[in-house]
PDB file of C-alpha atoms in Angstrom:
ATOM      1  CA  UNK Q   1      -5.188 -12.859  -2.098  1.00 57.00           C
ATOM      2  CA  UNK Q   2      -3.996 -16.028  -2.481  1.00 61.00           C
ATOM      3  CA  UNK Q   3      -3.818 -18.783   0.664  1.00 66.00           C
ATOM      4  CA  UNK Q   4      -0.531 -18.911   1.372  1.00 70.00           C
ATOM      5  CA  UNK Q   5      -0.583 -22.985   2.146  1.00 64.00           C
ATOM      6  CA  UNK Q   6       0.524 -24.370   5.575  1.00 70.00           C
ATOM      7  CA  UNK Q   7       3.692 -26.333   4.196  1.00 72.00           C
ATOM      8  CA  UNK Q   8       5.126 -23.217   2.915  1.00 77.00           C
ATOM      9  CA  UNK Q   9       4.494 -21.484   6.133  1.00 82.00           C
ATOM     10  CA  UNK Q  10       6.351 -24.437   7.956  1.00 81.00           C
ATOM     11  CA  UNK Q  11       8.978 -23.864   5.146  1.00 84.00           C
ATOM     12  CA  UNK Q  12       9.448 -20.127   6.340  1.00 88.00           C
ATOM     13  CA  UNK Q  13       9.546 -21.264   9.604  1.00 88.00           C
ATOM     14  CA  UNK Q  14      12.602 -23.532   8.884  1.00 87.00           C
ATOM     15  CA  UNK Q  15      14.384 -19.823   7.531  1.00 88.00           C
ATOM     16  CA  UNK Q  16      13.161 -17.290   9.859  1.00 91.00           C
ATOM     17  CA  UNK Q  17      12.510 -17.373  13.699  1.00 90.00           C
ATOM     18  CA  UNK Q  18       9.352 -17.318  14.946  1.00 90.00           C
ATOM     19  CA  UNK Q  19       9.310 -14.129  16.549  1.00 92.00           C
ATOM     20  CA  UNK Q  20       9.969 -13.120  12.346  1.00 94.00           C
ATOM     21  CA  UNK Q  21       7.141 -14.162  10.992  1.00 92.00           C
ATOM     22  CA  UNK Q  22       3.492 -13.144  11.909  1.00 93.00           C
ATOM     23  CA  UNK Q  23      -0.130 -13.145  10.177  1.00 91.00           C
ATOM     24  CA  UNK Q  24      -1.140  -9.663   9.204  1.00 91.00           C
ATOM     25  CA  UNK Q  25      -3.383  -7.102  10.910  1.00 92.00           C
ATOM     26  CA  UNK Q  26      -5.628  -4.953   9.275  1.00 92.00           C
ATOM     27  CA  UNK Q  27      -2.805  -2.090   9.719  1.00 92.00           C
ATOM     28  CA  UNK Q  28      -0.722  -4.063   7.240  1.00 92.00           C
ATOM     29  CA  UNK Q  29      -3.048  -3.112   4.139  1.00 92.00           C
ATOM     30  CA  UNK Q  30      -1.453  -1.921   1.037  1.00 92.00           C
ATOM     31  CA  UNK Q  31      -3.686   0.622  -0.694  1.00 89.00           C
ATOM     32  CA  UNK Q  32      -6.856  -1.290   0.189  1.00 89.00           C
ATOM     33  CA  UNK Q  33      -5.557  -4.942  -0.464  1.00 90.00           C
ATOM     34  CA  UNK Q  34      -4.857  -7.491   2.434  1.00 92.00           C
ATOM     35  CA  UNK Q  35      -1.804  -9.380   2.888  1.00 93.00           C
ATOM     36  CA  UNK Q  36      -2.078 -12.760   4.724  1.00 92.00           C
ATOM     37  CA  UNK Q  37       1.548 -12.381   6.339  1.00 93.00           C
ATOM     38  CA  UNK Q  38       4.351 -10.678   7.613  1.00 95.00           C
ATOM     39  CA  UNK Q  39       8.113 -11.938   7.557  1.00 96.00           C
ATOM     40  CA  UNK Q  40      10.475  -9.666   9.190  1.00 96.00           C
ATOM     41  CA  UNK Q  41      14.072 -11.638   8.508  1.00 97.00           C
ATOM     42  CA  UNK Q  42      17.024 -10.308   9.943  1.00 96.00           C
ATOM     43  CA  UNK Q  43      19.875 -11.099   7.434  1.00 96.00           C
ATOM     44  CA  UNK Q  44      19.967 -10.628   3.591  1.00 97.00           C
ATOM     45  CA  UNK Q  45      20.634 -14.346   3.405  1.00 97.00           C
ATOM     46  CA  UNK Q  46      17.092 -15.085   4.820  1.00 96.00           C
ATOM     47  CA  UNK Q  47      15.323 -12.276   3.370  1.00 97.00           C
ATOM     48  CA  UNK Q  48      16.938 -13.754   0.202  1.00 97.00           C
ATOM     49  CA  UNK Q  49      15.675 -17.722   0.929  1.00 96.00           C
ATOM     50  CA  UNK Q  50      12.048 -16.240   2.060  1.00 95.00           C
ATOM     51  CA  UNK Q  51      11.723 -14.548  -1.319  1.00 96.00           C
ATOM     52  CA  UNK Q  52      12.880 -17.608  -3.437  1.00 95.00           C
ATOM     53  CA  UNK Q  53      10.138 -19.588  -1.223  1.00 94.00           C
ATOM     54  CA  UNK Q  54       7.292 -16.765  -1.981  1.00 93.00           C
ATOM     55  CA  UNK Q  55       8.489 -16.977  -6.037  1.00 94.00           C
ATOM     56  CA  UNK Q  56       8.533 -20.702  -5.967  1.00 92.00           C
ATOM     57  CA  UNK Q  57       4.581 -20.532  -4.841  1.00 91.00           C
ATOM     58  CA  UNK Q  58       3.831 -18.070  -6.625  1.00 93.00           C
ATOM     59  CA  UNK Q  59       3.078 -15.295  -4.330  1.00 92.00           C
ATOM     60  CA  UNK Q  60       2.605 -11.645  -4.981  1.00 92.00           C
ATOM     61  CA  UNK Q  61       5.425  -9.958  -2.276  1.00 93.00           C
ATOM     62  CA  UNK Q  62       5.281  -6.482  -1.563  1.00 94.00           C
ATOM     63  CA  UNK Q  63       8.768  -4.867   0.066  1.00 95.00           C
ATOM     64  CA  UNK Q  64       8.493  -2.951   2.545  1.00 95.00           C
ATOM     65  CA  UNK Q  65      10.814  -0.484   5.224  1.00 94.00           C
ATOM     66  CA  UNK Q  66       9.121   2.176   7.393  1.00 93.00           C
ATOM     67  CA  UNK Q  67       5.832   1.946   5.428  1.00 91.00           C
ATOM     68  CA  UNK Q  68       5.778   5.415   4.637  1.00 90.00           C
ATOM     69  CA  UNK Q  69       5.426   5.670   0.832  1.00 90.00           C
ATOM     70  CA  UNK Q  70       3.219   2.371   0.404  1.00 87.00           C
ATOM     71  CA  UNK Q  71       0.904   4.627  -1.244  1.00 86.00           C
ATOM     72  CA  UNK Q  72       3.217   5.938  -4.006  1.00 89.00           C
ATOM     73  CA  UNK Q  73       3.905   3.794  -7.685  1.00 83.00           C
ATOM     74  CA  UNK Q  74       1.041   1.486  -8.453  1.00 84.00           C
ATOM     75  CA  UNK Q  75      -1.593  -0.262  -6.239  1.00 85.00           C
ATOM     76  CA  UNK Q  76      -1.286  -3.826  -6.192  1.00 88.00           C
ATOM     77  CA  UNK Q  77      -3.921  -6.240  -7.579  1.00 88.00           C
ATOM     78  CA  UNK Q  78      -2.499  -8.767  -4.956  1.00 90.00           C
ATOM     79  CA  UNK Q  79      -0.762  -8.660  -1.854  1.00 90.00           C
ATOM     80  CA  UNK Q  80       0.122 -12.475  -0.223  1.00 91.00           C
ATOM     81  CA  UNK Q  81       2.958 -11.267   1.887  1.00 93.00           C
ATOM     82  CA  UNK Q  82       4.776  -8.186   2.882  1.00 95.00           C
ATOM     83  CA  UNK Q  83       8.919  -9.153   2.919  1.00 96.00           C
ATOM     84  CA  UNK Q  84       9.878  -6.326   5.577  1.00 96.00           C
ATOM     85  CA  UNK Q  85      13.835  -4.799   5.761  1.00 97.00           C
ATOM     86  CA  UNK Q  86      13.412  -2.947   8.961  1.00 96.00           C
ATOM     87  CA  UNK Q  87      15.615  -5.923  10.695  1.00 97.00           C
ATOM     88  CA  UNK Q  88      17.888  -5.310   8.115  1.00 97.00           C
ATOM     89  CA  UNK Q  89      18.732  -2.506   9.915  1.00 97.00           C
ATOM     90  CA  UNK Q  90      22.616  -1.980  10.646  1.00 97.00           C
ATOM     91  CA  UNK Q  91      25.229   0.952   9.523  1.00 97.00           C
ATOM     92  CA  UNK Q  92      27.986  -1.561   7.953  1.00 96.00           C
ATOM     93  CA  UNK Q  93      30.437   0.495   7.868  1.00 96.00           C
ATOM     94  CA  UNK Q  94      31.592   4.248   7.811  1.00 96.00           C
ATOM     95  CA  UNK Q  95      35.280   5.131   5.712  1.00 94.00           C
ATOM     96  CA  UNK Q  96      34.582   8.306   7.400  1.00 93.00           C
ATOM     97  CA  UNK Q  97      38.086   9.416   5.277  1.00 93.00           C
ATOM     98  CA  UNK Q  98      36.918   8.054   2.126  1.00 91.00           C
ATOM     99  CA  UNK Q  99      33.277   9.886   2.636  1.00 92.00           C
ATOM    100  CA  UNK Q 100      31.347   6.761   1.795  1.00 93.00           C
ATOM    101  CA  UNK Q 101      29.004   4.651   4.319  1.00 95.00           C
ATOM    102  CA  UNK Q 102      27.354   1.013   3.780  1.00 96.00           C
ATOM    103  CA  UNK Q 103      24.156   0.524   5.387  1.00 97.00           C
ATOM    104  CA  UNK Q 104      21.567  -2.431   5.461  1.00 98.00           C
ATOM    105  CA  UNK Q 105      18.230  -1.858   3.511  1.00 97.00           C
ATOM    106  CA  UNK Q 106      16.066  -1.146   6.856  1.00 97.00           C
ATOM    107  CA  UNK Q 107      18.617   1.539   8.364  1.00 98.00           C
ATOM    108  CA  UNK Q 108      16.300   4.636   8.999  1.00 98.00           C
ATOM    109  CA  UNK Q 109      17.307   7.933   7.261  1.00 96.00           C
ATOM    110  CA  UNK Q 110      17.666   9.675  10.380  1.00 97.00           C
ATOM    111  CA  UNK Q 111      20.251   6.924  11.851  1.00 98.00           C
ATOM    112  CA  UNK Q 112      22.321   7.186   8.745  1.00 97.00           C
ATOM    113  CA  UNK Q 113      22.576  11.222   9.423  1.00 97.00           C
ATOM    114  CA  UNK Q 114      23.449  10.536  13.193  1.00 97.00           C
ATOM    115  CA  UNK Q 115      26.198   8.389  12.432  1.00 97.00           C
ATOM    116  CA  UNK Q 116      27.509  10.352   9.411  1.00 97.00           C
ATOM    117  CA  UNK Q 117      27.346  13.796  11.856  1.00 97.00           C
ATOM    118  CA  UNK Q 118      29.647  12.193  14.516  1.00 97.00           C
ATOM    119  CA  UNK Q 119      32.420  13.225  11.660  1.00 96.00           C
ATOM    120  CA  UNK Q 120      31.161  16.478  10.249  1.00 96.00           C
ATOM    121  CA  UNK Q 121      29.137  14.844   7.502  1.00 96.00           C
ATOM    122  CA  UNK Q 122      25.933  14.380   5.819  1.00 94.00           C
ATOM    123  CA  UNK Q 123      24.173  12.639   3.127  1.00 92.00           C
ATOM    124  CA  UNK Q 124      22.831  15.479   0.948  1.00 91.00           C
ATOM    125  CA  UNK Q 125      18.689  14.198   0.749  1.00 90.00           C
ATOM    126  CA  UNK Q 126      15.456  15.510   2.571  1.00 90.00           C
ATOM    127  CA  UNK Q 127      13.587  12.431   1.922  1.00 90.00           C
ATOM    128  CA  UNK Q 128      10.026  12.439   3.620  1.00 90.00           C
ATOM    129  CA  UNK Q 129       9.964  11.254   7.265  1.00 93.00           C
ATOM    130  CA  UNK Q 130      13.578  10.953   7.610  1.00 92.00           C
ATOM    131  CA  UNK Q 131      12.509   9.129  11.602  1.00 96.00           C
ATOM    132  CA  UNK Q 132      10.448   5.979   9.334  1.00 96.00           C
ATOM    133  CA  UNK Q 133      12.032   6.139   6.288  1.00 96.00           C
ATOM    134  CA  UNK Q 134      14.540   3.430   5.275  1.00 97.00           C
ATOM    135  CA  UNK Q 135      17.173   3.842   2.930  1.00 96.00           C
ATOM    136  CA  UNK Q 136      16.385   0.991   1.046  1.00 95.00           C
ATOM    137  CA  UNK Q 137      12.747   2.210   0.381  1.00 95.00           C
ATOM    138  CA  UNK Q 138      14.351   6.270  -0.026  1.00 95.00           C
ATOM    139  CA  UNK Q 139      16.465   4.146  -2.924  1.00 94.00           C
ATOM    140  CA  UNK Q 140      13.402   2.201  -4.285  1.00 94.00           C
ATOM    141  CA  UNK Q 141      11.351   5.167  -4.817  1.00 94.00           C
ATOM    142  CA  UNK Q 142      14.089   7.768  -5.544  1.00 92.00           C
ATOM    143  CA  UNK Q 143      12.488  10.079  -2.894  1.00 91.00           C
ATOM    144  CA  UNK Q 144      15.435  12.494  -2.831  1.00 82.00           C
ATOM    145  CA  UNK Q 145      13.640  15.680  -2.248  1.00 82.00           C
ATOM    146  CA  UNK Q 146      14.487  19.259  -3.042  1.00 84.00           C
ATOM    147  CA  UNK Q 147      17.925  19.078  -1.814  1.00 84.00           C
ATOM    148  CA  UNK Q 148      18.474  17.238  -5.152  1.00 81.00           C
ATOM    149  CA  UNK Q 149      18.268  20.508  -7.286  1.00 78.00           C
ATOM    150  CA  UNK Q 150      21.858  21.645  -5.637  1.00 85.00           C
ATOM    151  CA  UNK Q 151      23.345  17.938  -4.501  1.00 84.00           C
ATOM    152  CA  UNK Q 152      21.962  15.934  -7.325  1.00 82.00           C
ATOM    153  CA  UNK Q 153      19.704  12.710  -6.684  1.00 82.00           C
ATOM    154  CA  UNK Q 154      20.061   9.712  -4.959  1.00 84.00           C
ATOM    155  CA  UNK Q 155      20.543   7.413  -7.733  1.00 83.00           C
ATOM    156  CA  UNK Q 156      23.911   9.898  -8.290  1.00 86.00           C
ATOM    157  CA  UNK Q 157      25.467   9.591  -4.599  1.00 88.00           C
ATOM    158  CA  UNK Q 158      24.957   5.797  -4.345  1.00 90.00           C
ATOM    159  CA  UNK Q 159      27.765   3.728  -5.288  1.00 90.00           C
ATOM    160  CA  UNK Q 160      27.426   0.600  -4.834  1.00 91.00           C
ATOM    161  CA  UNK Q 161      23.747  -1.976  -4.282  1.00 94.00           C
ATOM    162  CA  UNK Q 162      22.416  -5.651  -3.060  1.00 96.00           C
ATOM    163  CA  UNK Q 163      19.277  -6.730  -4.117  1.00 96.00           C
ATOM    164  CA  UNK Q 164      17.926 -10.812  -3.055  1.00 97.00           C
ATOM    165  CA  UNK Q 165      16.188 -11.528  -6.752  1.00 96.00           C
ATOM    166  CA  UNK Q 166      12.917 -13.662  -6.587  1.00 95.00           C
ATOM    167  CA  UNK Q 167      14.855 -16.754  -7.426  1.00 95.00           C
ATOM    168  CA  UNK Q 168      17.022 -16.287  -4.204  1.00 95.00           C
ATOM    169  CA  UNK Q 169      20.099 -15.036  -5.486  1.00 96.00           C
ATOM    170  CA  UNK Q 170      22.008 -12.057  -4.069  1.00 96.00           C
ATOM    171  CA  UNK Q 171      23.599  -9.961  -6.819  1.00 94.00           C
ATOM    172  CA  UNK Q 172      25.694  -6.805  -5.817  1.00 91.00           C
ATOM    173  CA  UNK Q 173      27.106  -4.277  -8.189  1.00 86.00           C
ATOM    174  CA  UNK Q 174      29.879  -1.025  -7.834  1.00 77.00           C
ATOM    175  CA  UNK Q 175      31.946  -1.180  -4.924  1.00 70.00           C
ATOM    176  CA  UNK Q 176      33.287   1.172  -1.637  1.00 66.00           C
ATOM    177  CA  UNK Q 177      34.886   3.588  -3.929  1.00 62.00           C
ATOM    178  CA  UNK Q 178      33.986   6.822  -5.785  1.00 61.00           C
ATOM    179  CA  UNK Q 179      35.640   6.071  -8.666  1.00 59.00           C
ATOM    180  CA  UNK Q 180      34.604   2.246  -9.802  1.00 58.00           C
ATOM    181  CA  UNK Q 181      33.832   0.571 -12.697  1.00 59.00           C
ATOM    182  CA  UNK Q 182      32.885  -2.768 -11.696  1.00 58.00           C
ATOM    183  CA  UNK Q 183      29.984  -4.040 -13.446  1.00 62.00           C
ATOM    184  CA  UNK Q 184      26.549  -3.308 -14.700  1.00 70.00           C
ATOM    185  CA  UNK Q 185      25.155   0.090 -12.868  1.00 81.00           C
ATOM    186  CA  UNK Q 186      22.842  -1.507 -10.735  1.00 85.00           C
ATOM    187  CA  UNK Q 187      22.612   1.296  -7.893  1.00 86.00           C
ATOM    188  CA  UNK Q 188      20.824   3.381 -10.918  1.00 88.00           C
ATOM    189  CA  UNK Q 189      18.498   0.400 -12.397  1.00 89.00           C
ATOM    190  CA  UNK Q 190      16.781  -0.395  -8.777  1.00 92.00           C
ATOM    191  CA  UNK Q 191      17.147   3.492  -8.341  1.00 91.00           C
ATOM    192  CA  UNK Q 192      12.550   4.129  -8.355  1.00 91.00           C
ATOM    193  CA  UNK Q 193      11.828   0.237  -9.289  1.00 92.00           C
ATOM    194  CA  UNK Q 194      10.263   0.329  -6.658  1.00 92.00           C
ATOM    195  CA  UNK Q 195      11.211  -3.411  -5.423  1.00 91.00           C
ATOM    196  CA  UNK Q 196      10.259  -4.788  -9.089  1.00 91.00           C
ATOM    197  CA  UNK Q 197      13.504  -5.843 -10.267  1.00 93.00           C
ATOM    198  CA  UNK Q 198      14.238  -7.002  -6.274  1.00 95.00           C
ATOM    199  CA  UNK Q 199      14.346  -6.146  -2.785  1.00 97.00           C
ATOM    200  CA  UNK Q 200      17.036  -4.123  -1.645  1.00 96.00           C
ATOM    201  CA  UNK Q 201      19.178  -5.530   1.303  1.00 97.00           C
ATOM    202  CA  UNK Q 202      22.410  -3.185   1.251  1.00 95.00           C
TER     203      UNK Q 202
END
């Protein structure tokens, strides 16, 4: 683990509020390694900043929703901070007509189903424990589950993506419609990255 040094920490602070930011516990370790903080920012614009700060030092950033697939992909060699999305955690909007939905990274699977049953529908996944999971970490490690053999996978329903890249910038690819051809397939490339190419925001 590196020491994450005090100016950076008072550089966080100047993004994220302090009730955002936290040192970690010994609940927060990732497959045996301990991160030295937590930074829970609640917009993609500060999630974005606090990642170009951790890339800028250097640090080894871990995403992270619900926590409940920390233990799938690779173990990490480091861990300096975990960047969580569970503040992140809005339904955008629903085109209820159009049957597409927006959601923010952190957005539990089982919120997304509420709001999607209030007009008859449903998103066509059995990820693991739909109560923790995010949809942003369901996207990240393609965790579609057997519903996929009849509905197809998640990296074929999603439509449209934000990711905050480690220098800071927000890219966003497809759009609100089925049919769009705007861009670079994104939704499909971060589709089981998990969070190497980027966190997920939307």
């Amino acid at each position: 683990m590196t020491q994450v040094p005090a100016t950076l920490e008072n550089n966080f602070r100047a993004v994220l509020r302090a009730d955002q930011m936290r040192s970690a516990s010994p609940s927060d370790v990732v497959s045996g390694v301990q991160p030295q903080l937590i930074l829970e920012p609640a917009t993609e614009q500060h999630l974005a900043a606090a990642l170009r700060l951790s890339n800028e030092a250097r640090l080894a950033v871990i995403p992270r929703g619900g926590a409940t697939k920390l233990a799938w992909g690779n173990s990490p060699s480091r861990a300096d901070l975990i960047l969580s999305t569970t503040r992140l955690n809005r339904v955008l909007e629903h085109a209820w007509a159009d049957l597409t939905v927006t959601v923010e990274a952190g957005c539990t699977f089982q919120t997304l189903q509420e709001t999607l049953a209030q007009h008859g529908q449903r998103l066509a996944l059995d990820p693991l424990w739909p109560e923790k999971a995010t949809v942003g970490g369901i996207l990240s490690t393609n965790d579609s589950g057997a519903l996929r053999l009849r509905f197809g996978s998640l990296r074929d329903l999603i439509i449209g993506v934000t990711i905050a890249l480690p220098d800071g910038t927000l890219a966003s690819s497809g759009g609100k419609v089925v049919k769009n051809v705007a861009g670079y397939d994104l939704p499909k490339l971060v589709t089981g990255a998990f969070g190497t190419l980027g966190v997920i925001t939307r």
